[in-house]
XYZ file of C-alpha atoms in Angstrom:
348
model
C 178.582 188.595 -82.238
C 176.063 191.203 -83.726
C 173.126 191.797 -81.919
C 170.806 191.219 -85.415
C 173.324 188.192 -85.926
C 172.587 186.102 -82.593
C 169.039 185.330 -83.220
C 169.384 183.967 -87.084
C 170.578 180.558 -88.066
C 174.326 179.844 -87.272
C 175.009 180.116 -91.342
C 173.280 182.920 -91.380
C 170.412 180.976 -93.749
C 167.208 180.520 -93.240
C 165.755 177.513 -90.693
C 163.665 175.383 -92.472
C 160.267 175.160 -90.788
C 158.474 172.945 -88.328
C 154.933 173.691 -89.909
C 153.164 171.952 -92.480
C 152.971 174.280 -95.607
C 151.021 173.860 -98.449
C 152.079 172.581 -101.443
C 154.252 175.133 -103.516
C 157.137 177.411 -103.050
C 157.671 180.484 -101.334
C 158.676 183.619 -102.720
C 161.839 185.262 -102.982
C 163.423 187.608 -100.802
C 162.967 189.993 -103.749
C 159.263 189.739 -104.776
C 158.131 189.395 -101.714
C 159.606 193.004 -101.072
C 158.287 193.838 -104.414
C 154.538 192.781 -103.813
C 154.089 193.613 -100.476
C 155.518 196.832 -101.580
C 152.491 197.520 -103.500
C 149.530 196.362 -101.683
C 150.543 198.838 -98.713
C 151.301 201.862 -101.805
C 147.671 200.785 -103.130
C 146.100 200.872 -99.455
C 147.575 203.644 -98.651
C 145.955 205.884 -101.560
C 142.517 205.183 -99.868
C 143.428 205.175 -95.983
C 144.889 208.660 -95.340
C 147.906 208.916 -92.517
C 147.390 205.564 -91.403
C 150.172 203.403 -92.545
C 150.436 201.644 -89.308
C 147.622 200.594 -89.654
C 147.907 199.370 -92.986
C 151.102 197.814 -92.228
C 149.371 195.786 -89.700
C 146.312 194.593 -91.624
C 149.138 193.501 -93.728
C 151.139 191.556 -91.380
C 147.464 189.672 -90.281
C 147.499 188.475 -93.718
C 150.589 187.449 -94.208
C 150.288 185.669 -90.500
C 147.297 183.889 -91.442
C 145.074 185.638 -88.573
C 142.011 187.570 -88.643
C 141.718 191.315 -87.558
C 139.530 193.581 -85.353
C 139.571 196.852 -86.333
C 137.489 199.052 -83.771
C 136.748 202.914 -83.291
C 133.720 204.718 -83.326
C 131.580 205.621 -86.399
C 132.943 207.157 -89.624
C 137.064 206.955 -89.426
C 137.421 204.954 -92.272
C 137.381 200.988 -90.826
C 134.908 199.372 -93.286
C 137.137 201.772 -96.040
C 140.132 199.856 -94.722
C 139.033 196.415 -94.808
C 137.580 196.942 -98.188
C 140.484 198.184 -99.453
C 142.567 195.341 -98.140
C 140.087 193.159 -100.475
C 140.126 195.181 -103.424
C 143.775 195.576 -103.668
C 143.804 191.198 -103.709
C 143.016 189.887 -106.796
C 140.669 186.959 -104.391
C 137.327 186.438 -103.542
C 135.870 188.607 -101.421
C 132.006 188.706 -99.266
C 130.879 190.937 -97.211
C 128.448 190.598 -93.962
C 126.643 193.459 -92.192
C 125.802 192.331 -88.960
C 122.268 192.893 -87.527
C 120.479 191.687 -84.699
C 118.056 189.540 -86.625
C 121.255 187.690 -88.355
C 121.225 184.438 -87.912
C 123.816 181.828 -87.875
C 122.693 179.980 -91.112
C 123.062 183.659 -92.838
C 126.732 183.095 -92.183
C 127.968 179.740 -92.816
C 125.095 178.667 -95.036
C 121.867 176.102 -94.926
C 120.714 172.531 -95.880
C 117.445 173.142 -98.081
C 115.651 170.461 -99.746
C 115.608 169.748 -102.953
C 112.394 168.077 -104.280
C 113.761 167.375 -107.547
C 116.862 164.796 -106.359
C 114.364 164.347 -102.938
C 118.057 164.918 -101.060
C 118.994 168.286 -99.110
C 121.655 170.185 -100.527
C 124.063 172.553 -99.005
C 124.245 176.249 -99.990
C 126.978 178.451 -98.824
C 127.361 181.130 -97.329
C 129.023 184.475 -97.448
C 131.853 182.808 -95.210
C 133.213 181.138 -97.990
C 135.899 183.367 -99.204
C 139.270 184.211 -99.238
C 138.740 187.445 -97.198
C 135.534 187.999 -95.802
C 134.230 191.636 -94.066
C 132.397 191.152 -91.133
C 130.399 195.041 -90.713
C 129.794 195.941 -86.975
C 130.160 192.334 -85.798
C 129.305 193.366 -82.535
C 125.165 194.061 -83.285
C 124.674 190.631 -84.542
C 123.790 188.323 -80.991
C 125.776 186.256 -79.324
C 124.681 182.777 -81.262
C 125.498 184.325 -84.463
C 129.031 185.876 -83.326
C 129.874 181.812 -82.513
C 128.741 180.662 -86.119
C 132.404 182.056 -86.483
C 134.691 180.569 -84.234
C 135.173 177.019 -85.675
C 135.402 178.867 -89.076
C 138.491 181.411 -87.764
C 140.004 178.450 -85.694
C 139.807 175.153 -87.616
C 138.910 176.970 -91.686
C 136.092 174.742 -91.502
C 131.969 175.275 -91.546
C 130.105 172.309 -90.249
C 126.466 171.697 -91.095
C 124.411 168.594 -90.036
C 127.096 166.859 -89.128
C 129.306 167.501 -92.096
C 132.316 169.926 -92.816
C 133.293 171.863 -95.566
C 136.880 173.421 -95.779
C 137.237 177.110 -96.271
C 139.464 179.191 -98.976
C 142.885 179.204 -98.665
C 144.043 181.864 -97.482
C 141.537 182.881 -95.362
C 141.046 186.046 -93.522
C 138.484 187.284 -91.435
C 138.339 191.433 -90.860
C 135.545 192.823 -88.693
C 134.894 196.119 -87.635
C 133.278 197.379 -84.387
C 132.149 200.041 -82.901
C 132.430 200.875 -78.848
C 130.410 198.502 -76.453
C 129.167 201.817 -75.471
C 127.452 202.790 -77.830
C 123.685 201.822 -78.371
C 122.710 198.458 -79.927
C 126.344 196.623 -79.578
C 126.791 193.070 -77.852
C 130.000 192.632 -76.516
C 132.749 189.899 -78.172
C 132.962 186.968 -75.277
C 136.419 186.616 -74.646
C 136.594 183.106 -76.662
C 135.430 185.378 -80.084
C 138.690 188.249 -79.059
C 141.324 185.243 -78.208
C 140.404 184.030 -82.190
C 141.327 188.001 -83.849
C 145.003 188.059 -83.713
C 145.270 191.929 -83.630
C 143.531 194.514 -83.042
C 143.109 198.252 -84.238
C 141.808 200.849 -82.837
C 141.648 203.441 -86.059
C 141.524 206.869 -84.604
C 140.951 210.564 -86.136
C 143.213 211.254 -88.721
C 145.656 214.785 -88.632
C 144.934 217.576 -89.956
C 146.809 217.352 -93.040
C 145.597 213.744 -93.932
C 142.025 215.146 -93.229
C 142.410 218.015 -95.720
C 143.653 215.590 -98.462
C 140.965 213.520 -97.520
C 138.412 216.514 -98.006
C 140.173 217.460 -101.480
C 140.278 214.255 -102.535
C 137.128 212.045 -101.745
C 134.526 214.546 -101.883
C 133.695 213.727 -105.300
C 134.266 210.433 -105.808
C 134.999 207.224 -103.455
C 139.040 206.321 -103.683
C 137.893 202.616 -103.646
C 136.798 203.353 -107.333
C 140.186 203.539 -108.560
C 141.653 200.335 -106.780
C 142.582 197.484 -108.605
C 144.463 194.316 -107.625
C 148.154 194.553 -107.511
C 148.449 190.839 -106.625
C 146.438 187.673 -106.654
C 145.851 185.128 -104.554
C 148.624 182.467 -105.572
C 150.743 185.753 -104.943
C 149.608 185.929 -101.296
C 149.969 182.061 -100.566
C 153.187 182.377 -101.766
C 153.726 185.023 -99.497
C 152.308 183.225 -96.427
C 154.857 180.537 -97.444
C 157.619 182.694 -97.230
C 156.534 183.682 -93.727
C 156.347 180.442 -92.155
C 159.964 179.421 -93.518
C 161.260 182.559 -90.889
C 163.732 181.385 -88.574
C 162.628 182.062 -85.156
C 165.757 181.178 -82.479
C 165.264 179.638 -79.146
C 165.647 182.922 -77.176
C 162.924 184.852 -79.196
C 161.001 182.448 -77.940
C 161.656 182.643 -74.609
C 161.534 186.321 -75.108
C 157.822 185.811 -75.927
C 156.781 183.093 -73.291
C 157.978 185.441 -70.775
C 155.677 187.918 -71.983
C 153.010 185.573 -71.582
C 153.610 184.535 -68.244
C 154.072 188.340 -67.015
C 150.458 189.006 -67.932
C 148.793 185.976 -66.188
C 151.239 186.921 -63.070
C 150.315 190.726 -63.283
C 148.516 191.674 -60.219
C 146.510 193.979 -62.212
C 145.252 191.506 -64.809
C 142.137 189.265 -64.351
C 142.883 187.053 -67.570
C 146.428 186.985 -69.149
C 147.282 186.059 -72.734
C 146.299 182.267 -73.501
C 148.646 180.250 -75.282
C 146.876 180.793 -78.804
C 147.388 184.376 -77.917
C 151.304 183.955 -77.858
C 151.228 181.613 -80.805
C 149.527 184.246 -82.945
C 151.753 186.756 -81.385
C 154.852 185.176 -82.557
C 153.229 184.332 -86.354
C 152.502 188.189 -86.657
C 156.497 189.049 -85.702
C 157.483 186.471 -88.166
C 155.472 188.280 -90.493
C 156.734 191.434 -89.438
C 160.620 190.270 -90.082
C 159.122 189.488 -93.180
C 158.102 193.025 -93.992
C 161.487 194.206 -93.147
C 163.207 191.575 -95.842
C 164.661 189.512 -92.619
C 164.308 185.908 -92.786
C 164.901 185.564 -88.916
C 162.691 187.401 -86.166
C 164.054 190.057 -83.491
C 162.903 190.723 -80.232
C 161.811 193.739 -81.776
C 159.469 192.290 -83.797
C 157.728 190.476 -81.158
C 157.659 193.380 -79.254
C 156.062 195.572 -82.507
C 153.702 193.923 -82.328
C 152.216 193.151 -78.482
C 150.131 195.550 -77.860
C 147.867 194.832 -80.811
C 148.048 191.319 -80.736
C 147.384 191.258 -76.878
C 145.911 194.235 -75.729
C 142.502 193.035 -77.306
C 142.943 189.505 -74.696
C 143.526 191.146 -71.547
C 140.632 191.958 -68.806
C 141.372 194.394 -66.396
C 140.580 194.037 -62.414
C 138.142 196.146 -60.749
C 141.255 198.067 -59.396
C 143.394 198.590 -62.337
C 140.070 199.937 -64.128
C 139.422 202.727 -61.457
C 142.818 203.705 -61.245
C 142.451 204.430 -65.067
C 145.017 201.383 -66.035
C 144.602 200.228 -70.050
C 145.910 197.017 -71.113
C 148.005 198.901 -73.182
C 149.612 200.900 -70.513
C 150.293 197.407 -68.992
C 151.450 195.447 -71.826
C 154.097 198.317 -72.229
C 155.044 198.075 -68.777
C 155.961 194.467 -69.201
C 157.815 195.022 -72.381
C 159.921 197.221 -70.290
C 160.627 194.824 -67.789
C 160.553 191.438 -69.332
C 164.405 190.756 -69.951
C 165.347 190.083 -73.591
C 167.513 186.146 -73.398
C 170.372 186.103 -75.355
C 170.856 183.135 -78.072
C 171.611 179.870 -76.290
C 174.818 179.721 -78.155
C 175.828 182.902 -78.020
C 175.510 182.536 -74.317
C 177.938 179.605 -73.756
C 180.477 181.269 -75.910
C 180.706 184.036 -73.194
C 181.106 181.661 -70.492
């Protein structure tokens, strides 16, 4: 049997899925090459030599995750989020995050309203389809929280009531190093709810040139414009969650997950919300590639951002200059890759 073969449906067709979807169809095979075809051409006008990482932010969407994109100052991670936005035809707010930001500046307040003698809700800036969280990690620690039930359950609540979010909903926040003066570090309940991670980095020389020819005069974001809207990306996300994923990719990625809470060199593994989010962003990635079944490949793609972020180091490993990504790659080389349950019992 072919390798690519093993892991799809028997027929070769797509699986129908186990999760709830929204009402609507997906797209085809075709558009969705089409579309997402655009939105990374569009992104990649602004963000110079960085398609990976525009790939990715991608992928997060389609996945129905949030992102954390983190490097130091000035390498273009606000430009990337806000290009994400701009090439969406969606709603769109954006939050700068300050130590005097308070949780009610996020999710929004009860005031009182003399006239009707009744308090009335006003919303905040969280209510959007994508939503820019600026240096998330100056705001304190009580207003970082005022997003985790809003990432996790696409709900605020508010003296004792709930309001649903957008749909689709996305969450990308930038930070800069813990280092660096005037951060608060992300508790590790905040990371576990970003389902990747970036880490930007300096650009080439080449891209940096074009970049210095280019956006001198005028910011790139300028000339963006939407090349799809928003019943365009549920669509997508529909198509995503109809990908086939076979018994032994999943294995594949349990074992993962189980050789980072074993690893001797690891404080905290991935959690289970961690795998989950691990295998929605290789679904997505099949996606991308115009597969309607996931690889072992994809899951692998895409570990190291969706885990790296989760892991703690020991003492130990830190000294010895250890990085979770040095780790997670280890594993990947070691975790065996199970064959199809079928395919296996055919070779008997």
């Amino acid at each position: 049997m072919d390798a690519h073969n093993q892991y799809a449906t028997p027929n070769g067709s797509t699986a129908p899925s186990t999760e709830t979807a929204h009402a609507g169809t997906p797209m085809t095979g075709e558009t969705f090459r089409e579309t997402s075809a655009r939105i990374l051409k569009s992104i990649n006008t602004v963000i110079d030599g960085k398609p990976d990482a525009a790939r990715l932010a991608l992928t997060v969407l389609l996945a129905e995750g949030h992102l954390l994109l983190e490097d130091v100052p000035g390498v273009g991670k606000t430009m990337l989020a806000k290009t994400l936005a701009r090439t969406i035809d969606c709603s769109v707010n954006r939050i700068q995050f300050t130590p005097d930001l308070l949780p009610s500046d996020v999710t929004g307040v009860s005031i009182y309203n003399q006239d009707s003698h009744r308090f009335e809700f006003r919303r905040g800036p969280v209510f959007a389809n994508i939503v820019i969280g600026d240096e998330i990690n100056r705001a304190s620690a009580k207003t970082q929280s005022a997003l985790l039930e809003c990432m996790e359950e696409h709900q605020v609540t508010v003296d004792g009531a709930s309001y649903a979010l957008s749909n689709p909903f996305m969450v990308v926040a930038t930070q800069n190093p813990i280092e660096m003066e005037g951060t608060y570090p992300l508790p590790e309940a905040q990371r576990d709810r970003f389902m990747a991670r970036i880490s930007m980095g300096y650009p080439d020389m080449s891209s940096e040139m074009d970049m210095l020819e280019t956006h001198q005069s005028v910011s790139p974001l300028s000339s963006i414009r939407p090349v799809a809207g928003v019943e365009d990306v549920a669509a997508m996300i529909r198509q995503v969650r109809q990908v086939y994923v076979s018994p032994a990719v999943k294995e594949y990625t349990v074992g993962i997950g189980h050789a980072t809470r074993e690893h001797p060199q690891l404080r905290l593994g991935a959690s289970p919300r961690g795998l989950l989010q691990m295998l929605r962003a290789a679904k997505a990635g099949a996606a991308l590639e115009g597969r309607d079944f996931v690889l072992p490949d994809d899951v692998s793609a895409v570990a190291d951002a969706v885990l790296a972020h989760r892991l703690i180091l020991d003492r130990k490993a830190q000294s010895t200059g250890e990085t979770p990504s040095s780790i997670i790659a280890g594993i990947l080389a070691r975790v065996p890759v199970a064959r199809d349950a079928a395919s296996a019992a055919r070779s008997r």
